[in-house]
Coordinates of C-alpha atoms in Angstrom, one line a residue:
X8 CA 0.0 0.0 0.0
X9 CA 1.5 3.2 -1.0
X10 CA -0.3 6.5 -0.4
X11 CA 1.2 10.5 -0.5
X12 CA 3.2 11.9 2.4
X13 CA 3.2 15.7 3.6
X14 CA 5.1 17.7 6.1
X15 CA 3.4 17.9 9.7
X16 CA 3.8 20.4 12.5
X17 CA 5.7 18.9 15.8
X18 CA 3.0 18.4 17.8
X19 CA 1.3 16.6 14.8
X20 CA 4.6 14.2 14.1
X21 CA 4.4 13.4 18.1
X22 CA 0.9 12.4 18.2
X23 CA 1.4 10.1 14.9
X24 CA 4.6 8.9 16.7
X25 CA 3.2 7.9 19.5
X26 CA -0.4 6.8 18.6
X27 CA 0.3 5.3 15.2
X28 CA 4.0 4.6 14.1
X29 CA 3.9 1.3 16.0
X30 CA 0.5 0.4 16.8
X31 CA 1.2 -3.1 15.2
X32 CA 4.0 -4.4 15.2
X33 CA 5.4 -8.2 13.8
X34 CA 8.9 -10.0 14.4
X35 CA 10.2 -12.9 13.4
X36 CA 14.1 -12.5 12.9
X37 CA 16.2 -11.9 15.3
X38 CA 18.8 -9.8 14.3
X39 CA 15.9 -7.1 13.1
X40 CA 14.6 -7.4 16.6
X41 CA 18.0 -6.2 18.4
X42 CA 18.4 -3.5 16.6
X43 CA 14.9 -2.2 17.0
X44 CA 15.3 -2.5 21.2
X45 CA 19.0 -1.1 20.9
X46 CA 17.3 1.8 18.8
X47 CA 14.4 2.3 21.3
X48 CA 16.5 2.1 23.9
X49 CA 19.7 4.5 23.2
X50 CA 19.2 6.6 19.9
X51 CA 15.4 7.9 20.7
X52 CA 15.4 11.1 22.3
X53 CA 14.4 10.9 26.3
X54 CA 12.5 14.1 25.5
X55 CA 10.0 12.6 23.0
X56 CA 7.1 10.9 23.7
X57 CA 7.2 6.9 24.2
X58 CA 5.4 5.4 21.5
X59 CA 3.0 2.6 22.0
X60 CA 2.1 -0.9 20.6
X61 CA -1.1 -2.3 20.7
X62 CA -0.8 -5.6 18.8
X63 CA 2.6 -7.4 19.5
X64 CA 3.2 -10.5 17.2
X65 CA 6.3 -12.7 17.8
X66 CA 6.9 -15.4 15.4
X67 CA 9.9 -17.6 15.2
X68 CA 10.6 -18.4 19.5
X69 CA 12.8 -21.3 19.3
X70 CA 12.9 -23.8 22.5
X71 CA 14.0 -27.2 22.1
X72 CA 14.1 -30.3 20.3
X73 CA 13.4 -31.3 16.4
X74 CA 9.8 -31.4 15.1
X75 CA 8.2 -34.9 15.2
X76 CA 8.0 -37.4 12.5
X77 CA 5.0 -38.1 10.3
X78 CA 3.7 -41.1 10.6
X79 CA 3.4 -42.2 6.9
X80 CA 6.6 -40.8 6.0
X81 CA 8.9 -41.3 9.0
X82 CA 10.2 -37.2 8.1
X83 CA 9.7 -34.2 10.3
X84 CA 6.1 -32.5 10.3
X85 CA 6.1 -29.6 8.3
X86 CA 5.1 -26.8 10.4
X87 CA 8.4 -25.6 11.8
X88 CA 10.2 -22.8 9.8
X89 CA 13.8 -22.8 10.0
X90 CA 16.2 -19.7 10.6
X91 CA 19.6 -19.4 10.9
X92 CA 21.0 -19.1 14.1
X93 CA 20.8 -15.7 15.3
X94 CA 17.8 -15.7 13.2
X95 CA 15.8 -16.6 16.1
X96 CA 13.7 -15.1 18.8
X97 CA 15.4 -15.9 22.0
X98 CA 13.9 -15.2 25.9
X99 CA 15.6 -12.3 26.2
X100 CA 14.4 -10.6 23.1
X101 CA 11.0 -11.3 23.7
X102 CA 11.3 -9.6 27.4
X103 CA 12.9 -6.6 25.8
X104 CA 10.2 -6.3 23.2
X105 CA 7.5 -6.8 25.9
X106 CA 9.0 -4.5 28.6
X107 CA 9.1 -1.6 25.3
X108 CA 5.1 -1.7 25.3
X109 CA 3.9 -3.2 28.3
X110 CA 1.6 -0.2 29.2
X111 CA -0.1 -0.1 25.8
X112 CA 0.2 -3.7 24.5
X113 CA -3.7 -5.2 24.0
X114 CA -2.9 -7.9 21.4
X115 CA 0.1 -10.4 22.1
X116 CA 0.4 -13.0 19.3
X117 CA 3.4 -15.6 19.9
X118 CA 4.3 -18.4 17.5
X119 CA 6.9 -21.1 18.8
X120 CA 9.4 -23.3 16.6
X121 CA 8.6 -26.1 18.4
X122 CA 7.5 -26.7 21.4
X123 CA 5.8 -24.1 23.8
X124 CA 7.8 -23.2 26.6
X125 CA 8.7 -19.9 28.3
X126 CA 11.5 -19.2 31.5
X127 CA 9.3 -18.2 34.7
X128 CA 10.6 -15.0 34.1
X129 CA 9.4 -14.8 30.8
X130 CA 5.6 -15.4 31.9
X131 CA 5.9 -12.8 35.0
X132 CA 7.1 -10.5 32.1
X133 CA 4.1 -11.0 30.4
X134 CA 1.7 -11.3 33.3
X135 CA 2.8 -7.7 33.9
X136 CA 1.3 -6.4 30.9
X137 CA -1.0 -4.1 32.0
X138 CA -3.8 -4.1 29.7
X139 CA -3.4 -7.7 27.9
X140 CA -6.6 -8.8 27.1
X141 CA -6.3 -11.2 23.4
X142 CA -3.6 -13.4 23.4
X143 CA -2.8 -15.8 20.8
X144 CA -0.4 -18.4 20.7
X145 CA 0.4 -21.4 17.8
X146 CA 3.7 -22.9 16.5
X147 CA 4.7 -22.2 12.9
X148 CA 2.2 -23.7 10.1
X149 CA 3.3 -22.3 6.3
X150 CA 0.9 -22.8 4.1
X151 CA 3.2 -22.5 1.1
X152 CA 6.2 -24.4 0.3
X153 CA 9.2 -23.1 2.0
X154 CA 12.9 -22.9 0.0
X155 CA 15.9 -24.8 1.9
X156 CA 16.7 -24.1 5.2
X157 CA 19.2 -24.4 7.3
X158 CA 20.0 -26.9 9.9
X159 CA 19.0 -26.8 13.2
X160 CA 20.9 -25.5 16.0
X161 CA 19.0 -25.4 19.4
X162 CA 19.0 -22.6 21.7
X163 CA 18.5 -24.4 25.1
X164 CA 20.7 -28.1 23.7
X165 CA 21.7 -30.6 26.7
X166 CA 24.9 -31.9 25.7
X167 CA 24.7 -34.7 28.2
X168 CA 21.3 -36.1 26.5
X169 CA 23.0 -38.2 23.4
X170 CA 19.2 -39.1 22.4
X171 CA 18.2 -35.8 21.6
X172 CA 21.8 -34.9 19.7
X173 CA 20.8 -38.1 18.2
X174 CA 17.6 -36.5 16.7
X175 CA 18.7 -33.2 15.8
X176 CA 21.4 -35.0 13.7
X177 CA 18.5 -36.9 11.9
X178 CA 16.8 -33.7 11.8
X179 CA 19.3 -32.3 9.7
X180 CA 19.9 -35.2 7.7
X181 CA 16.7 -35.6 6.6
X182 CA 15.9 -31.6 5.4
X183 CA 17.2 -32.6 2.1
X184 CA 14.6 -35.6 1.5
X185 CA 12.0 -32.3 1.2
X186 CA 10.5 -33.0 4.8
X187 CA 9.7 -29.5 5.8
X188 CA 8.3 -28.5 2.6
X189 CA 4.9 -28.4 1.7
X190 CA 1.6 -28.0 3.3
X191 CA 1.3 -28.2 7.0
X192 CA 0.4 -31.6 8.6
X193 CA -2.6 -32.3 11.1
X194 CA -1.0 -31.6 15.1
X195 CA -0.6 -34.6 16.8
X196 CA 0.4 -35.6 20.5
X197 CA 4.3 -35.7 20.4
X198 CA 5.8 -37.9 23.0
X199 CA 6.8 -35.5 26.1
X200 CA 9.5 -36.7 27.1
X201 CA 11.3 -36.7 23.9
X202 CA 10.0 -33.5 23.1
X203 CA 10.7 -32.2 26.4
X204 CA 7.2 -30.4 26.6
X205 CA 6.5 -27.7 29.2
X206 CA 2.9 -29.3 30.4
X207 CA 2.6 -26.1 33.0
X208 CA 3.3 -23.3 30.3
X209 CA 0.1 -22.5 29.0
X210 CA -1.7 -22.8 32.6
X211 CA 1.3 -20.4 33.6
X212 CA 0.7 -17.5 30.9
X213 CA -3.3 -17.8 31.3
X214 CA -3.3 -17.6 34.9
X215 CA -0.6 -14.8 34.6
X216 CA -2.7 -13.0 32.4
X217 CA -5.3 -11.8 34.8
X218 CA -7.5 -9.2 32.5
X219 CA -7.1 -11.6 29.7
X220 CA -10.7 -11.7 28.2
X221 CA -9.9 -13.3 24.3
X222 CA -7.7 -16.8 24.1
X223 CA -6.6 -18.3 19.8
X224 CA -4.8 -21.4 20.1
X225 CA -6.0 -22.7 16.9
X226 CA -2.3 -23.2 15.6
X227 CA -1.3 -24.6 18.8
X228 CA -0.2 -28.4 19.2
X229 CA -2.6 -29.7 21.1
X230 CA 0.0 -31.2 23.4
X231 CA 0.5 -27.9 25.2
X232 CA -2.9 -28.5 26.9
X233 CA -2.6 -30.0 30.2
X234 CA -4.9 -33.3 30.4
X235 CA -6.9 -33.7 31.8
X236 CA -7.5 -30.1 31.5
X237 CA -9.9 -29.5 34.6
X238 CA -7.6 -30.6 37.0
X239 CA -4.5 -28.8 36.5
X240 CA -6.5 -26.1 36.5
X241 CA -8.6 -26.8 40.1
X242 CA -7.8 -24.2 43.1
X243 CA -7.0 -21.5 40.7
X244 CA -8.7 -18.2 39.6
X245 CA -9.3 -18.4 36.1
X246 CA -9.0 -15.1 33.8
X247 CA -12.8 -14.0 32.7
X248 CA -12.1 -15.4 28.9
X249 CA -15.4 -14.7 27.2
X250 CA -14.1 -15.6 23.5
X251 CA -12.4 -18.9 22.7
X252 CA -10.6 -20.3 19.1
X253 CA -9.4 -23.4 19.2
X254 CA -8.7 -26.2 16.2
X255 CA -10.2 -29.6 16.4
X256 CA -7.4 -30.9 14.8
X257 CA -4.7 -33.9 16.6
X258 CA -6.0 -34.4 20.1
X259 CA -7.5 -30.9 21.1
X260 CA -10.9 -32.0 20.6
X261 CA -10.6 -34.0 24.4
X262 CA -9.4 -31.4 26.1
X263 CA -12.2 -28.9 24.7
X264 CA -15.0 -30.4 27.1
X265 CA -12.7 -29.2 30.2
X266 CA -11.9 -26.0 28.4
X267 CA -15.9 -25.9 28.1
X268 CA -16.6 -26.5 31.8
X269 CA -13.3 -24.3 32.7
X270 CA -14.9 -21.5 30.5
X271 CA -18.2 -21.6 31.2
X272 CA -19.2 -18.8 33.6
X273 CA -18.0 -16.5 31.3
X274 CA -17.6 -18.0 27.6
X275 CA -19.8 -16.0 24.5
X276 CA -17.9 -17.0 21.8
X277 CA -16.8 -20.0 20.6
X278 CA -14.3 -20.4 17.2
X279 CA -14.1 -23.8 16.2
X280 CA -11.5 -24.9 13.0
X281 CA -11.0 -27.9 11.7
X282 CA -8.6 -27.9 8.1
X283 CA -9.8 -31.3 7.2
X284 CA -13.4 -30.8 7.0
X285 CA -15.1 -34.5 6.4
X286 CA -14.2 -35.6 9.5
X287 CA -17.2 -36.3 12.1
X288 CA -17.2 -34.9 15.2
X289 CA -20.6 -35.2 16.8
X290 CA -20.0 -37.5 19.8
X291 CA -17.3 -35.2 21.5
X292 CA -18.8 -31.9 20.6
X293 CA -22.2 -32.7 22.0
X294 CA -21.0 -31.8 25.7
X295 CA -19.4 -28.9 24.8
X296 CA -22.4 -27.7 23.3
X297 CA -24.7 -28.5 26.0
X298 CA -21.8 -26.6 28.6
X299 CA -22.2 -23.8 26.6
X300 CA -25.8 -23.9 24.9
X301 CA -27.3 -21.0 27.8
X302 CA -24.5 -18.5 27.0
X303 CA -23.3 -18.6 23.9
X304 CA -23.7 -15.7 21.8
X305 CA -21.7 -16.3 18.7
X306 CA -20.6 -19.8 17.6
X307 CA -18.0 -19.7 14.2
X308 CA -17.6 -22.6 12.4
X309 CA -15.7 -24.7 9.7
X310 CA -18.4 -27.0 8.3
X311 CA -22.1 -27.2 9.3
X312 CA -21.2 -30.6 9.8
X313 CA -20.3 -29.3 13.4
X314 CA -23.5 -28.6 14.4
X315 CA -25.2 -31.8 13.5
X316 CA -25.2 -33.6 17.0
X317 CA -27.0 -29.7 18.0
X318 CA -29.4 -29.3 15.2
X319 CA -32.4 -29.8 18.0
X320 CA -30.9 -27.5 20.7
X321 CA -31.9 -24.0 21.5
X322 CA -29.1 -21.6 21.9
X323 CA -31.1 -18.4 23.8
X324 CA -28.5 -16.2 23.5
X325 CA -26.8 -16.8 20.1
X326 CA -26.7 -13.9 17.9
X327 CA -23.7 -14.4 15.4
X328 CA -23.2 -17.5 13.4
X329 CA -20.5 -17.6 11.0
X330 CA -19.9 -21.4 8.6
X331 CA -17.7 -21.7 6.0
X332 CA -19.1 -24.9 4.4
X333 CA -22.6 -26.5 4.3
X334 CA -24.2 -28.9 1.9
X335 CA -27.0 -28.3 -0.6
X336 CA -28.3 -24.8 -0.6
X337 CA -28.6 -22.0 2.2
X338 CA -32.1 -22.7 2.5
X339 CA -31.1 -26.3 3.3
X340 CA -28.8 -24.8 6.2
X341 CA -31.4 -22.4 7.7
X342 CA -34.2 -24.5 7.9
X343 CA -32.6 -26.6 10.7
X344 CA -34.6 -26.1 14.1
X345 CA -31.5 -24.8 15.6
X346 CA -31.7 -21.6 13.5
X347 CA -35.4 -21.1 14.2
X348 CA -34.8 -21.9 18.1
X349 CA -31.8 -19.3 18.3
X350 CA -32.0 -15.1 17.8
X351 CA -29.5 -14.9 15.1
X352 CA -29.1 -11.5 13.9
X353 CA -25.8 -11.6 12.3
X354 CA -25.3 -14.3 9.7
X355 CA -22.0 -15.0 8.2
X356 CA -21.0 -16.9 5.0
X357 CA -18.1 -17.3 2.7
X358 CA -18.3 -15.4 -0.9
X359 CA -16.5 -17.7 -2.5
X360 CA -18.5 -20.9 -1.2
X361 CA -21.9 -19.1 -2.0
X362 CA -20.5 -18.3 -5.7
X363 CA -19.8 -22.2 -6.5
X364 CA -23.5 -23.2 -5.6
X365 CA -26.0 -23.8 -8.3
X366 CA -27.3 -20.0 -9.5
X367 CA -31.1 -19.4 -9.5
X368 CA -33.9 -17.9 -7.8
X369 CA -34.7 -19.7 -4.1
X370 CA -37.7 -22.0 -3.7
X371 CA -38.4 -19.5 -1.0
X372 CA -37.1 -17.0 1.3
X373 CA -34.0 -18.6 2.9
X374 CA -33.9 -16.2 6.0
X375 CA -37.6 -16.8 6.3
X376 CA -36.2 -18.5 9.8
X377 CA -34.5 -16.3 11.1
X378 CA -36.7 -13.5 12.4
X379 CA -34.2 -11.8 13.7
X380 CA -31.8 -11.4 11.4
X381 CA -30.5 -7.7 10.8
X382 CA -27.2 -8.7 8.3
X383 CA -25.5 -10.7 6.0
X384 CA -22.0 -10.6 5.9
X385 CA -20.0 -12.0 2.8
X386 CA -16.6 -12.7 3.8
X387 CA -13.4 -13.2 1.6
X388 CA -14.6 -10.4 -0.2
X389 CA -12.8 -9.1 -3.2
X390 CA -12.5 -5.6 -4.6
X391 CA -15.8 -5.3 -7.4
X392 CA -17.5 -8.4 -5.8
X393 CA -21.1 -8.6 -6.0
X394 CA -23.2 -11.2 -4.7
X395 CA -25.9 -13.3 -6.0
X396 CA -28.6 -11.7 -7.5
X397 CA -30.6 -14.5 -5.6
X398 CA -29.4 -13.0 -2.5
X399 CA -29.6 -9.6 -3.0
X400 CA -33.5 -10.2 -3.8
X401 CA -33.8 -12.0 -0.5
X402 CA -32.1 -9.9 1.8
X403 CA -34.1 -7.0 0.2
X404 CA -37.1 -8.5 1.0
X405 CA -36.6 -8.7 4.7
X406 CA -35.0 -5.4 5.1
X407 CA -31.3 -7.4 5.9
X408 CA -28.2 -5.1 5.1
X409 CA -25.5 -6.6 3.3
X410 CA -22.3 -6.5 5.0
X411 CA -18.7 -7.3 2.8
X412 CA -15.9 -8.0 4.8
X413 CA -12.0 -8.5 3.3
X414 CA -9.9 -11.8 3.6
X415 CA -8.4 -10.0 6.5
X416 CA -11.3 -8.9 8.1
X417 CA -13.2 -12.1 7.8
X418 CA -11.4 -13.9 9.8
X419 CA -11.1 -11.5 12.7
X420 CA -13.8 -12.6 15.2
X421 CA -13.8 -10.1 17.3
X422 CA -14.9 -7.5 14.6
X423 CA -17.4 -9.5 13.6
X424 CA -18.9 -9.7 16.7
X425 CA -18.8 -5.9 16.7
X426 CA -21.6 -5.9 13.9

């Protein structure tokens, strides 16, 4: 995005400075992010305001330990992206980039090589945050095909543990064979003690993060949840988290019931992704459901296949659904009871999913059942799209305002909610 630049007055050049210059801010080398503390720290003028940071993403943490093998092929997972050393986000770095901002930092989005695990003092560091209330944390996951790395070279290596040399060496052996590259695989449990997880991280940084109201560990491996779930947790004040993405991908889906009952007194929204979307997952989603059915206001999903085991419940409070997928037409989708039991008001679809079904006028109204329903919301919108004629007709009909949202913009649940 380019756009024209003008002279401003001092105080105007302040006020961008501090309000705008970094208000988001992304790292994932390094080298890049030394230089930007050192800079902060010694060559900005004590006299000018401090600027601040509200969304703080660190990608690129490295902690221990090769990525475990795929099953089928017996090669590292691809989902780890490889830097050269000093490439890497270390401990320290992260502190120093935290300490910068940590009275204007709202967002904190944190992406681990490997396996999630922070120092104690790392965790108080962010527990300190003063206003922290989304927090996002994943490993790496590139969706495109990466070019040749580098070997790996561990931060935090034992040299007394042969075993683990043992797999970094076939690590590195094996980046040639094309291991790494391509599409991300499915999480899976790796084996803790080879992996040397940190089971107590993630109950650490949620419990440290007292005003923490938003949690997104969709990327995450689910082997960072504690299981049972509800027990490490017992005897401790949970954070009031009222929105909640998580994948159903590897094991995550049986720790979700836990995170349903740990959640529940103040859960309203409930994100749930699943990247291979024929699988069934009716039996364990059923008690999450029920946990959550009284509360819920806004329930995003992958496939409508989801909410099969629910199609007969009554969510009182619902007012947002988003899908991605659903078979037949939308009128086959909104005709299920649970759409006629629930006061949706904001209804979310995919452009490019509605544009691949057959064309045509509608047998009928297809928002007929939902009386409540104030907008549609296209997502993955791009610039000159125009929906459906079929659509446009219906929504007209019932006085429902079209709402188009970007690629960017449709995946950010929050804003959505806003609607």
């Amino acid at each position: 995005m380019t756009g024209k630049l003008r002279l401003v007055c001092r105080q105007w050049a302040d006020w961008l400075y501090v309000h705008h210059l970094y208000r988001t801010l992304s790292f994932e080398d390094g080298n890049r992010a030394m230089r930007f503390i050192i800079h902060q720290i010694t060559r900005r003028s004590k006299s000018f305001p401090r600027a601040r940071c509200r969304s703080l993403q660190v990608i690129n943490i490295l902690t221990w330990g090769p990525p475990p093998l795929d099953p089928a092929t017996q090669h590292p997972m691809a989902r780890a992206m490889m830097r050269k050393r000093g490439e890497v986000i270390t401990f320290e770095i992260l502190e120093a980039l935290i300490e910068l901002f940590s009275d204007s930092i709202c967002e904190l989005d944190l992406r681990f090589w490997n396996v999630l695990s922070l120092p104690t003092r790392t965790i108080g560091t962010i527990g300190r945050i003063e206003n922290l209330h989304t927090l996002r944390l994943g490993h790496e996951l590139p969706e495109k095909g990466l070019a040749p790395q580098h070997g790996l070279h561990p931060i935090l290596d034992d040299s007394d543990d042969e075993d683990f040399d043992e797999q970094i060496r076939r690590h590195n052996d094996n980046m040639d064979l094309g291991g790494l590259f391509g599409n991300p695989s499915t999480p899976i449990d790796m084996n803790p003690v080879k992996s040397k997880i940190d089971h107590d991280c993630l109950k650490s940084l949620i419990l440290a993060t007292r005003k923490l109201t938003s949690l997104d560990i969709i990327d995450l491996d689910p082997v960072c949840l504690p299981k049972p779930m509800k027990s490490s947790f017992i005897d401790h004040q949970f954070p009031a988290i009222t929105q909640l993405e998580v994948s159903l991908e590897g094991q995550s889906l049986s720790r979700l019931k836990d995170l349903s009952i740990l959640l529940k007194p103040t859960l309203k929204v409930l994100s749930l992704k699943d990247r291979l979307e024929d699988r069934d997952h009716s039996e364990n989603l059923l008690p999450v459901f029920e946990n959550l059915r009284e509360t819920l206001e806004g329930l995003f999903i992958t496939n409508e296949s989801m909410i099969k085991p629910i199609i007969n419940l009554e969510f009182p409070k619902l007012r947002v659904f988003k899908t991605i997928f659903w078979d037949g037409s939308i009128i086959d989708l909104l005709e299920k009871p649970i759409f006629a039991h629930s006061p949706i008001e904001v209804l979310v679809l995919q452009s490019e999913i509605i544009d691949h079904k057959p064309k045509g006028k509608f047998r009928s109204n297809p928002f007929t059942n939902l009386p409540m329903l104030k907008r549609l919301v296209f997502c993955d919108v791009r610039p000159g799209y125009s929906p459906p004629p079929a659509y446009v007709k219906a929504c007209k009909a019932r006085r429902v305002e079209c709402v188009y949202l970007s690629p960017t913009d449709g995946e950010n649940v929050s804003l959505i909610m806003k609607l």
